[in-house]
Coordinates of C-alpha atoms and ligand atoms in Angstrom, one line a residue:
Chain A
M1 CA 0.0 0.0 0.0
T2 CA 2.6 2.5 1.1
T3 CA 4.5 2.2 -2.2
M4 CA 1.4 3.4 -4.0
T5 CA 1.3 6.8 -2.4
E6 CA 3.6 9.8 -2.7
H7 CA 4.3 10.0 1.0
A8 CA 5.9 7.3 3.0
W9 CA 4.9 6.7 6.6
Q10 CA 7.0 8.5 9.0
A11 CA 7.5 7.9 12.7
L12 CA 6.0 10.8 14.7
K13 CA 8.4 12.5 17.1
G14 CA 7.6 13.7 20.5
V15 CA 4.7 11.4 21.3
N16 CA 4.6 7.9 22.9
A17 CA 1.5 6.1 21.9
E18 CA 1.3 4.2 25.2
T19 CA 1.6 7.0 27.6
A20 CA 0.2 10.0 25.6
T21 CA -3.2 11.5 26.4
F22 CA -5.1 12.4 23.3
P23 CA -5.4 14.7 21.5
A24 CA -1.6 14.7 21.6
R25 CA 1.0 17.0 20.3
A26 CA 3.4 15.5 17.8
S27 CA 5.8 16.6 15.2
F28 CA 5.8 15.5 11.5
E29 CA 8.7 16.6 9.3
G30 CA 9.4 19.4 11.7
E31 CA 5.8 20.7 11.6
G32 CA 3.6 20.6 14.7
I33 CA 0.6 18.4 14.4
V34 CA -2.1 17.1 16.7
V35 CA -3.1 13.4 16.9
F36 CA -6.6 12.5 17.8
R37 CA -7.8 9.1 19.1
T38 CA -10.9 8.3 17.1
K39 CA -13.3 5.3 17.3
D40 CA -11.5 3.8 14.3
G41 CA -8.0 4.5 15.3
Y42 CA -6.0 7.7 15.0
R43 CA -6.1 10.8 12.8
G44 CA -3.8 13.8 12.7
T45 CA -4.4 17.5 11.8
Q46 CA -2.2 20.6 11.6
R47 CA -1.6 22.2 14.9
A48 CA -3.0 25.7 14.3
C49 CA -6.6 26.3 13.3
P50 CA -6.6 28.0 9.9
H51 CA -9.1 30.6 11.1
M52 CA -7.2 32.5 13.8
Q53 CA -4.5 30.1 14.8
A54 CA -6.0 28.7 18.0
T55 CA -4.4 25.4 18.9
M56 CA -6.2 22.3 17.6
L57 CA -5.0 20.5 20.8
N58 CA -8.3 21.8 22.2
G59 CA -10.2 20.5 19.2
E60 CA -13.3 18.4 19.9
L61 CA -14.2 15.4 17.9
T62 CA -17.7 15.4 16.6
A63 CA -20.2 13.8 14.2
N64 CA -19.2 10.3 15.3
D65 CA -15.5 11.1 15.2
T66 CA -15.6 12.1 11.6
M67 CA -15.1 15.8 12.2
V68 CA -13.0 18.0 14.4
R69 CA -14.2 21.3 15.8
C70 CA -12.0 24.2 17.0
P71 CA -13.5 25.4 20.2
L72 CA -12.7 29.1 19.7
H73 CA -15.3 29.9 16.9
V74 CA -16.6 26.3 16.3
F75 CA -15.1 26.1 12.8
T76 CA -15.6 22.4 12.0
F77 CA -13.5 20.3 9.6
K78 CA -13.9 16.9 8.1
L79 CA -11.2 14.5 9.3
S80 CA -11.4 12.7 5.9
D81 CA -10.2 15.5 3.7
G82 CA -9.8 18.5 6.0
K83 CA -12.5 20.6 4.3
G84 CA -14.4 23.2 6.4
V85 CA -18.0 22.1 7.0
N86 CA -19.6 25.3 8.4
C87 CA -16.7 27.5 7.1
A88 CA -16.5 27.0 3.4
G89 CA -13.2 28.1 2.0
F90 CA -11.3 27.1 5.1
R91 CA -9.3 23.9 5.2
I92 CA -7.1 22.0 7.6
K93 CA -4.3 19.6 6.7
V94 CA -5.1 16.0 7.8
Y95 CA -2.9 13.0 8.3
E96 CA -3.4 9.3 8.3
V97 CA -1.9 7.9 11.6
R98 CA -1.3 4.3 12.6
R99 CA 0.2 2.7 15.6
E100 CA 2.9 0.1 16.1
G101 CA 3.7 -0.5 19.7
E102 CA 4.8 2.8 21.3
T103 CA 5.3 4.4 17.9
L104 CA 2.8 6.4 15.9
Y105 CA 3.4 6.7 12.1
A106 CA 1.8 9.3 10.0
R107 CA 1.6 10.5 6.4
P108 CA -0.5 13.3 4.8
A109 CA -3.9 11.9 3.9
A110 CA -4.4 11.2 0.3
I111 CA -7.3 13.4 -0.9
Chain B
M1 CA -61.1 33.4 23.6
T2 CA -62.5 34.1 27.1
A3 CA -61.8 37.3 28.9
K4 CA -59.7 35.3 31.4
Q5 CA -57.2 34.5 28.7
E6 CA -57.1 38.1 27.5
T7 CA -56.1 39.6 30.8
T8 CA -53.0 38.7 32.8
V9 CA -51.8 40.3 36.0
L10 CA -48.1 39.9 36.8
K11 CA -47.9 40.2 40.6
G12 CA -45.2 41.0 43.0
A13 CA -42.1 41.4 40.8
H14 CA -39.6 44.1 41.3
V15 CA -40.3 46.3 38.3
I16 CA -37.5 48.3 36.7
D17 CA -38.9 50.6 34.0
P18 CA -36.2 53.3 33.7
A19 CA -38.2 55.4 31.2
N20 CA -41.0 55.8 33.7
G21 CA -38.8 56.1 36.8
I22 CA -40.2 52.9 38.3
D23 CA -37.8 50.8 40.5
Q24 CA -40.0 49.0 43.0
V25 CA -42.2 46.0 43.7
T26 CA -45.5 46.6 41.8
D27 CA -48.0 44.8 39.6
I28 CA -48.5 44.9 35.8
M29 CA -51.7 44.2 34.0
I30 CA -51.8 43.0 30.4
H31 CA -54.9 43.2 28.4
E32 CA -55.3 42.1 24.8
G33 CA -51.5 42.1 24.2
R34 CA -50.9 45.6 25.6
I35 CA -49.9 47.1 28.9
A36 CA -53.2 48.0 30.6
G37 CA -52.1 49.1 34.1
V38 CA -49.1 49.5 36.3
G39 CA -49.5 49.9 40.1
E40 CA -49.7 48.2 43.4
H41 CA -52.3 45.5 44.2
I42 CA -54.0 45.3 40.8
I43 CA -57.0 43.1 40.9
A44 CA -58.9 42.2 37.8
D45 CA -61.8 39.8 37.7
D46 CA -61.2 36.8 35.5
A47 CA -57.6 37.6 34.9
T48 CA -54.8 35.0 34.8
V49 CA -52.5 35.8 37.7
V50 CA -48.8 35.1 37.5
D51 CA -47.0 35.3 40.9
L52 CA -43.5 36.8 40.2
T53 CA -42.5 37.4 43.8
G54 CA -38.7 37.5 44.1
K55 CA -38.2 38.2 40.4
Y56 CA -37.4 41.3 38.5
L57 CA -39.5 42.5 35.6
S58 CA -38.5 45.0 32.9
P59 CA -39.6 46.2 29.5
G60 CA -38.7 43.5 26.9
W61 CA -35.1 43.6 26.1
I62 CA -33.9 44.9 22.7
D63 CA -30.8 43.4 21.2
M64 CA -29.6 45.8 18.5
H65 CA -27.0 43.5 17.1
V66 CA -27.7 39.9 16.2
H67 CA -27.2 37.7 13.2
A68 CA -30.5 36.0 12.5
Y69 CA -30.1 35.7 8.8
G70 CA -27.4 34.9 6.2
T71 CA -23.9 33.6 6.5
L72 CA -23.8 34.0 10.2
G73 CA -27.5 33.4 11.0
F74 CA -29.4 30.8 13.0
A75 CA -31.8 28.1 11.9
D76 CA -34.3 29.3 14.6
P77 CA -33.6 32.9 15.5
D78 CA -36.3 33.0 18.2
T79 CA -34.0 30.8 20.3
V80 CA -31.9 33.9 21.0
G81 CA -35.0 36.1 21.0
V82 CA -38.1 35.5 23.1
Y83 CA -36.7 32.3 24.6
Q84 CA -33.8 34.3 26.1
G85 CA -35.6 37.4 27.3
V86 CA -35.3 39.4 24.0
T87 CA -38.5 40.8 22.5
S88 CA -37.0 42.7 19.6
F89 CA -33.7 42.4 17.8
V90 CA -31.9 43.9 14.8
E91 CA -30.2 41.9 12.1
A92 CA -26.8 43.7 11.9
G93 CA -25.7 43.7 8.3
G94 CA -26.7 40.2 7.2
P95 CA -28.3 41.5 4.0
G96 CA -27.4 44.4 1.7
I97 CA -29.4 46.2 -0.9
G98 CA -28.9 43.2 -3.3
T99 CA -30.3 40.7 -0.8
L100 CA -32.8 42.6 1.3
D101 CA -35.6 41.1 -0.9
E102 CA -34.4 37.6 0.2
F103 CA -34.3 38.8 3.8
F104 CA -37.8 40.1 3.8
A105 CA -39.2 37.1 1.9
L106 CA -37.7 34.7 4.4
M107 CA -37.8 36.3 7.8
T108 CA -41.5 36.4 8.4
D109 CA -42.6 33.8 11.0
L110 CA -40.7 34.9 14.0
E111 CA -42.2 35.5 17.5
T112 CA -39.5 38.1 18.2
D113 CA -39.7 41.4 16.3
L114 CA -36.9 41.4 13.8
Y115 CA -35.6 44.7 12.4
V116 CA -32.7 45.1 10.1
G117 CA -29.6 47.3 9.7
P118 CA -28.6 46.5 6.1
F119 CA -24.9 46.4 5.2
I120 CA -23.4 48.8 2.7
R121 CA -22.2 45.9 0.5
P122 CA -25.1 44.7 -1.8
L123 CA -24.5 41.1 -0.7
G124 CA -24.4 41.9 3.0
L125 CA -22.0 40.2 5.3
L126 CA -19.9 37.5 3.7
G127 CA -19.0 35.5 6.8
L128 CA -15.3 35.4 5.8
N129 CA -13.7 37.8 8.2
F130 CA -10.3 38.0 6.4
I131 CA -12.0 39.7 3.4
E132 CA -14.8 41.7 5.1
G133 CA -12.4 44.7 5.0
D134 CA -11.6 44.4 1.3
V135 CA -13.0 47.5 -0.4
R136 CA -13.3 45.6 -3.7
T137 CA -16.0 43.4 -2.2
L138 CA -18.2 46.4 -1.7
G139 CA -19.5 46.8 -5.2
D140 CA -22.2 49.3 -6.1
V141 CA -24.2 51.7 -4.0
P142 CA -27.4 52.0 -6.1
I143 CA -28.9 55.1 -4.6
T144 CA -32.3 54.9 -6.3
R145 CA -32.8 51.3 -5.3
W146 CA -31.8 52.1 -1.7
V147 CA -34.3 55.0 -1.5
D148 CA -37.1 53.0 -3.0
T149 CA -36.4 50.0 -0.8
A150 CA -36.1 52.1 2.3
K151 CA -39.4 53.8 1.6
Q152 CA -41.1 50.5 1.1
H153 CA -39.7 48.9 4.3
R154 CA -39.2 52.0 6.4
D155 CA -40.6 50.3 9.4
R156 CA -38.0 47.5 9.4
I157 CA -34.8 49.3 8.4
R158 CA -33.2 50.9 11.5
Y159 CA -29.7 51.7 10.6
I160 CA -27.1 51.3 7.8
K161 CA -24.0 49.2 8.8
C162 CA -20.5 49.3 7.6
N163 CA -17.2 47.9 8.9
A164 CA -14.5 50.4 9.8
M165 CA -11.7 48.1 8.9
G166 CA -9.4 47.3 6.0
D167 CA -6.7 49.1 4.2
Y168 CA -8.3 51.5 1.7
G169 CA -8.8 54.5 4.0
P170 CA -12.0 56.0 5.3
G171 CA -13.8 56.4 2.0
T172 CA -16.3 53.6 2.6
L173 CA -17.3 55.1 5.9
H174 CA -18.0 58.4 4.2
V175 CA -20.0 56.6 1.5
T176 CA -22.0 54.8 4.1
K177 CA -22.5 58.0 6.1
G178 CA -23.8 59.7 3.0
L179 CA -26.2 56.9 2.3
A180 CA -27.4 57.0 5.9
Q181 CA -28.1 60.7 5.5
I182 CA -30.0 60.2 2.3
L183 CA -32.2 57.5 4.0
G184 CA -32.5 59.4 7.2
V185 CA -31.3 56.5 9.5
P186 CA -28.3 56.3 11.8
L187 CA -25.0 55.0 10.7
Y188 CA -23.8 51.9 12.6
M189 CA -20.1 51.1 12.4
H190 CA -18.1 48.1 13.4
I191 CA -14.7 48.9 14.8
G192 CA -11.7 46.5 15.2
E193 CA -9.5 44.9 12.5
F194 CA -9.3 41.2 11.9
Q195 CA -8.2 40.8 8.3
L196 CA -4.8 39.8 7.1
Q197 CA -3.4 43.3 6.2
T198 CA -2.2 45.9 8.7
P199 CA -4.0 49.0 7.6
D200 CA -2.9 52.5 7.9
P201 CA -4.7 54.6 8.9
V202 CA -6.6 52.3 11.3
L203 CA -10.2 52.9 10.4
A204 CA -11.6 52.6 13.9
Y205 CA -10.4 56.2 14.7
E206 CA -11.7 57.4 11.4
A207 CA -15.1 56.0 12.5
F208 CA -15.0 58.1 15.7
K209 CA -14.3 61.2 13.6
I210 CA -17.0 60.6 11.0
A211 CA -19.8 59.6 13.4
E212 CA -22.3 62.3 14.3
K213 CA -24.8 62.7 17.1
G214 CA -27.1 59.6 17.0
D215 CA -24.7 57.5 14.9
M216 CA -23.5 54.3 16.6
I217 CA -20.2 52.6 17.1
T218 CA -20.2 49.0 18.1
H219 CA -17.6 46.7 19.7
I220 CA -16.3 49.5 21.9
Y221 CA -14.4 47.1 24.2
H222 CA -12.8 45.0 21.5
G223 CA -9.1 44.0 21.9
N224 CA -8.0 43.9 18.3
L225 CA -6.2 46.6 16.3
G226 CA -8.0 49.9 16.7
Q227 CA -8.7 49.9 20.4
I228 CA -10.3 52.8 22.2
I229 CA -7.4 53.0 24.6
D230 CA -3.7 53.9 23.9
D231 CA -0.6 52.0 24.9
E232 CA -0.7 53.6 28.3
G233 CA -4.3 52.4 28.8
K234 CA -5.8 55.9 28.4
I235 CA -8.9 56.6 26.4
M236 CA -8.0 58.1 23.0
P237 CA -9.1 61.7 22.6
V238 CA -11.1 60.9 19.4
V239 CA -13.2 58.6 21.5
T240 CA -14.1 61.2 24.2
D241 CA -14.7 63.8 21.5
A242 CA -17.2 61.5 19.7
L243 CA -18.9 60.8 23.0
E244 CA -19.3 64.5 23.7
R245 CA -20.8 65.0 20.2
G246 CA -23.5 62.6 21.1
V247 CA -22.2 59.5 19.3
L248 CA -23.7 56.4 20.8
F249 CA -21.5 53.5 22.0
D250 CA -22.7 50.0 21.6
L251 CA -21.2 46.9 23.3
G252 CA -21.5 44.3 20.5
F253 CA -19.9 41.5 22.5
G254 CA -19.5 38.9 19.7
G255 CA -16.9 36.3 19.1
Y256 CA -14.0 38.7 18.6
N257 CA -15.1 41.9 20.2
F258 CA -14.9 42.0 23.9
S259 CA -11.7 42.0 26.0
W260 CA -11.9 42.0 29.8
D261 CA -8.7 44.0 29.9
I262 CA -9.9 46.8 27.6
A263 CA -13.3 46.8 29.2
E264 CA -11.9 47.2 32.7
K265 CA -9.6 50.0 31.7
A266 CA -12.3 51.9 29.7
F267 CA -15.0 51.4 32.3
A268 CA -12.7 52.8 35.0
Q269 CA -12.3 55.9 32.9
G270 CA -16.1 56.3 32.5
I271 CA -16.4 55.0 28.9
V272 CA -19.5 52.8 29.2
P273 CA -21.9 51.6 26.4
Y274 CA -25.2 53.4 25.8
T275 CA -26.6 50.2 24.5
I276 CA -25.7 46.6 25.3
S277 CA -25.9 44.1 22.4
S278 CA -24.8 40.6 21.9
D279 CA -23.7 40.2 18.3
L280 CA -24.9 36.6 18.6
Q281 CA -24.3 34.4 15.6
Q282 CA -23.6 30.8 14.5
F283 CA -20.0 31.0 15.6
N284 CA -20.3 32.4 19.1
V285 CA -23.5 31.2 20.6
I286 CA -21.9 28.3 22.3
R287 CA -19.1 30.4 23.7
P288 CA -18.3 33.1 24.6
V289 CA -21.6 35.0 24.0
Q290 CA -24.3 32.5 24.8
S291 CA -27.1 35.0 25.3
L292 CA -27.8 38.7 25.8
A293 CA -28.4 37.8 29.5
N294 CA -24.8 36.5 29.7
V295 CA -23.6 39.8 28.2
L296 CA -25.6 41.6 30.9
S297 CA -23.9 39.5 33.5
V298 CA -20.5 40.5 32.1
M299 CA -21.4 44.2 32.4
M300 CA -22.8 43.7 35.9
H301 CA -19.5 42.1 36.9
L302 CA -17.7 45.1 35.4
G303 CA -19.6 47.3 37.8
M304 CA -22.6 48.6 35.9
P305 CA -25.6 49.0 38.3
L306 CA -28.7 46.9 37.5
K307 CA -30.9 49.9 36.6
Q308 CA -28.4 51.1 34.1
L309 CA -28.0 47.6 32.6
I310 CA -31.7 47.6 32.0
E311 CA -31.7 51.0 30.5
C312 CA -29.0 49.9 28.0
V313 CA -31.3 47.1 26.7
T314 CA -34.6 48.9 26.9
V315 CA -35.1 52.6 26.7
N316 CA -31.7 53.5 25.3
S317 CA -31.8 51.0 22.5
A318 CA -35.4 52.0 21.8
K319 CA -34.3 55.6 21.5
A320 CA -31.2 54.7 19.4
I321 CA -33.2 53.0 16.7
S322 CA -36.4 55.0 17.0
L323 CA -38.5 52.3 18.5
A324 CA -39.7 54.3 21.5
D325 CA -43.2 54.5 20.0
R326 CA -43.6 50.7 20.5
A327 CA -40.9 49.4 22.8
G328 CA -38.5 50.1 25.6
D329 CA -40.9 51.0 28.4
L330 CA -44.0 49.8 30.2
S331 CA -46.3 52.8 29.6
V332 CA -50.0 51.9 29.5
G333 CA -51.1 51.3 25.9
K334 CA -47.7 50.0 24.7
P335 CA -47.4 46.5 23.4
A336 CA -46.9 44.1 26.3
D337 CA -43.3 43.3 25.7
I338 CA -41.9 42.2 29.0
T339 CA -38.9 40.4 30.3
V340 CA -38.9 38.6 33.7
F341 CA -35.6 37.7 35.2
E342 CA -33.7 36.7 38.3
I343 CA -30.3 37.6 39.7
E344 CA -28.8 34.3 40.6
G345 CA -26.1 33.9 43.2
G346 CA -23.3 31.4 42.8
R347 CA -19.9 31.2 41.1
F348 CA -19.9 31.9 37.4
E349 CA -16.9 32.0 35.0
L350 CA -17.5 34.8 32.5
M351 CA -15.3 34.5 29.4
D352 CA -14.2 37.3 27.1
C353 CA -13.4 36.6 23.4
Y354 CA -9.7 36.0 24.0
T355 CA -8.4 33.8 26.8
Q356 CA -9.5 35.8 29.9
T357 CA -12.2 34.9 32.3
R358 CA -13.5 36.5 35.5
T359 CA -15.3 34.8 38.3
A360 CA -18.6 36.5 39.2
D361 CA -20.8 35.8 42.2
K362 CA -24.0 36.6 40.5
R363 CA -25.6 36.5 37.1
V364 CA -28.7 37.6 35.1
M365 CA -31.0 34.8 34.2
P366 CA -34.2 35.2 32.2
A367 CA -37.3 33.5 33.6
M368 CA -40.0 34.3 31.0
T369 CA -40.8 36.7 28.3
F370 CA -44.1 38.3 27.2
K371 CA -44.3 39.3 23.5
N372 CA -47.4 41.3 22.7
G373 CA -48.7 39.6 25.9
K374 CA -47.9 36.1 24.8
R375 CA -45.9 34.2 27.3
F376 CA -42.6 32.3 26.5
D377 CA -40.8 30.5 29.3
A378 CA -37.1 31.0 29.1
D379 CA -35.0 28.2 27.7
M380 CA -31.3 29.0 27.7
T381 CA -30.3 25.7 26.0
R382 CA -32.2 25.6 22.7
G383 CA -30.1 28.3 21.2
Q384 CA -27.1 26.1 21.9
A385 CA -28.4 23.1 20.1
E386 CA -26.2 22.1 17.2
S387 CA -29.2 22.1 14.8
N388 CA -29.5 25.8 15.5
W389 CA -26.0 26.9 14.6
F390 CA -24.1 24.2 12.7
L391 CA -24.8 24.8 9.0
Q392 CA -23.9 21.6 7.2
I393 CA -24.7 20.7 3.6
A394 CA -26.5 17.3 3.6
E395 CA -24.2 15.6 1.2
D396 CA -25.1 12.0 2.0
H397 CA -28.9 12.3 2.3
I398 CA -31.8 14.3 1.0
P399 CA -33.3 16.4 3.8
D400 CA -36.7 15.4 5.1
A401 CA -38.1 18.9 4.4
T402 CA -38.1 18.1 0.6
A403 CA -41.1 16.0 1.2
Q404 CA -43.1 19.2 1.6
L405 CA -41.9 20.8 -1.7
S406 CA -44.6 21.4 -4.3
E407 CA -44.5 20.2 -7.8
R408 CA -43.7 23.7 -9.0
Q409 CA -40.8 24.0 -6.6
L410 CA -39.4 20.6 -7.8
A411 CA -39.8 21.7 -11.4
F412 CA -38.0 25.0 -10.5
L413 CA -35.1 23.0 -9.1
G414 CA -34.8 21.1 -12.3
K415 CA -34.7 24.3 -14.4
L416 CA -32.3 25.9 -12.0
G417 CA -30.0 22.9 -12.3
T418 CA -30.1 23.1 -16.1
A419 CA -29.3 26.8 -16.1
L420 CA -26.5 26.3 -13.6
S421 CA -25.0 23.5 -15.8
E422 CA -24.2 26.2 -18.3
T423 CA -21.9 28.0 -15.9
D424 CA -19.0 27.0 -13.8
W425 CA -18.0 27.9 -10.3
E426 CA -15.7 27.0 -7.6
L427 CA -15.9 27.1 -3.8
S428 CA -14.4 30.2 -2.3
S429 CA -11.2 30.2 -0.4
A430 CA -10.7 31.9 3.0
E431 CA -8.7 34.7 1.4
R432 CA -10.6 35.1 -1.8
L433 CA -14.2 35.1 -2.7
D434 CA -15.4 35.4 -6.3
I435 CA -18.0 38.1 -5.7
P436 CA -18.9 38.6 -9.4
K437 CA -19.5 34.9 -9.6
A438 CA -21.8 35.0 -6.6
L439 CA -23.7 37.9 -8.2
E440 CA -23.9 35.9 -11.5
L441 CA -25.4 32.9 -9.6
Q442 CA -27.8 35.1 -7.8
A443 CA -28.9 36.7 -11.1
L444 CA -29.3 33.3 -12.7
F445 CA -31.5 32.1 -9.7
H446 CA -33.7 35.1 -10.1
R447 CA -34.0 34.7 -13.9
V448 CA -35.1 31.1 -13.6
R449 CA -37.4 32.0 -10.7
E450 CA -39.2 34.7 -12.8
Q451 CA -39.5 32.3 -15.7
S452 CA -41.1 29.8 -13.3
D453 CA -43.3 32.4 -11.8
L454 CA -42.5 31.2 -8.4
P455 CA -42.7 33.5 -5.3
L456 CA -39.2 34.3 -4.0
R457 CA -39.7 32.6 -0.6
E458 CA -40.8 29.4 -2.3
A459 CA -37.9 29.4 -4.7
L460 CA -35.4 30.1 -1.9
R461 CA -36.9 27.4 0.4
A462 CA -36.8 24.9 -2.5
V463 CA -33.0 25.4 -2.7
Y464 CA -32.2 25.4 1.0
D465 CA -34.5 22.5 1.8
S466 CA -32.8 20.4 -0.9
F467 CA -29.4 20.8 0.7
V468 CA -29.7 21.7 4.4
D469 CA -31.6 19.8 7.2
N470 CA -32.4 22.8 9.4
K471 CA -34.0 26.1 8.4
F472 CA -30.9 28.1 7.8
T473 CA -30.9 31.0 5.3
M474 CA -28.1 32.5 3.3
Q475 CA -27.7 34.9 0.4
I476 CA -28.6 32.7 -2.5
G477 CA -25.6 33.6 -4.6
L478 CA -23.2 32.7 -1.8
F479 CA -25.2 29.6 -0.9
L480 CA -25.0 28.2 -4.5
M481 CA -21.3 29.0 -4.7
R482 CA -20.7 27.1 -1.5
L483 CA -22.1 23.9 -3.1
E484 CA -19.7 21.6 -5.0
R485 CA -20.9 22.0 -8.6
P486 CA -21.3 18.3 -9.7
F487 CA -23.1 17.6 -6.4
A488 CA -25.4 20.6 -6.7
L489 CA -26.4 19.7 -10.3
S490 CA -27.1 16.0 -9.5
R491 CA -29.1 16.9 -6.4
M492 CA -31.2 19.3 -8.3
A493 CA -31.8 16.8 -11.1
E494 CA -32.7 14.2 -8.5
M495 CA -35.3 16.6 -6.9
A496 CA -36.8 17.4 -10.3
A497 CA -37.3 13.7 -10.9
K498 CA -39.4 13.5 -7.8
R499 CA -42.3 15.3 -9.4
P500 CA -45.4 13.2 -8.9
H501 CA -46.4 12.9 -12.5
L502 CA -42.9 11.7 -13.4
A503 CA -42.8 9.3 -10.4
A504 CA -46.1 7.8 -11.4
Ligands
LIG601 S1 -9.5 30.1 15.6 FE1 -10.4 28.2 15.3 S2 -12.4 28.7 14.8 FE2 -11.5 30.6 15.1

């Protein structure tokens, strides 16, 4: 599977999957991201809300864990493709995340 | 109806009616939707008696800055109206001259009296705050159309709104001021920058210079660029000058526009709002605004006495927008618009729009509202329901409301889809919005609607109900542009195919 996509999986720095509390801060290729624990596993997003840069660490999962909502002005984004739901035109970067033991691996979601 | 239902006596509340100098426990009689008496120990045969001992009672609150319609509006605006102690409110800028027809067609079934302060931009507020300050989004100011529309809807248009922000200088404020003068209504200006540029000059100060007696400036305690205090925390001279000229300051709490720090410093120097408004909208009803009552609690914590708080949401707002003939006091003969509330004790965290909170030991909590004598029990949770503020396109299902669409509405959707298939559009981005395209889609919608001979409201509802579960509204051009084109076309075709004679 991984060979089919542009981006290879990368181990996330700064987060231990066993001890972390989610949403967790992590770093992907030097960029701050946030990892959410969803019903189906894990999903990552960029750290800063594209609206006014509030931290997505305070983001709330909603719609059966298919969306994430910034608490500051409730801009809500789809975890599948990062598109703004109630804020057309705004978009957040999303990452596929999987776990092996203590390590989380991520890559930008194919959209 | 029996006489009993037509007469209600509200007994034992502490009545605060600043316009009539009442601040004491007394009774109020309502008859046929109007105030019929104020005084101690009113007894009326056959009246419904409501015991309000221990509660406060005031004229119905007026919120002169809400977003009931459009890109920032609610599915059910009454949730932040009569259900939260507010008997009249003003839509602050949702529509402009190009979309007022949509506003009037749609906003008809409310229990709360809804007035409007149209925006200088024909489309109204865009809901994309990075570009609200871009002068190139403003488009035309069709004077003739403004004059004719204002004449036709004089009763509902209460001010003209513009945003004092952006990097093109104060010209738009002068243009809006000129329009307000032509129409004979006050100018209502937003201050505080939140777009991407750093403008020079900062238009907030230009707003204070341009405003005349009776004009209004909202968001006076905002903490963005263009604050009313300088680096040392002192009130800027342009602000005090404006106040002395009779310019009216409005609170406009909002999601971006209230800072505890600024408020405390300004309040200590005597800069207090003349009117208190909420700026409630989709994006701030959960937090931090919640309700006008919460904003009153904030002002109470700041140190404003109760009587003055009530003045700011009754007689003052009525005067500011010329509603004193029908609202703002409890004089006999006036419509029975009444708010009953309590001052609750406890520990309450009051948020501003940034990261600051203050802990208060009391708060204002509405108990019930009377609108033209009709009683509504307060419900502070229904405004917070996701269905009221989370506008989501129903991509994976057809909304239930489509079952009510008439054959003509379904046929209209088919024609609209066909017409739309001849043009192309893309979703906006946060920094760029294709205004000419939105106007083109709007014009196309109207052309098809006229050909179909469908009333505006029915045509608008046909579109909204095909794509959104709850009763949201939005400027039609902006709404169509928000839809992904292939999806929009296929949904409209699907709706057209539902026509009974085709299905049969
Ligand atoms: S900063 Fe996230 S919604 Fe405004």
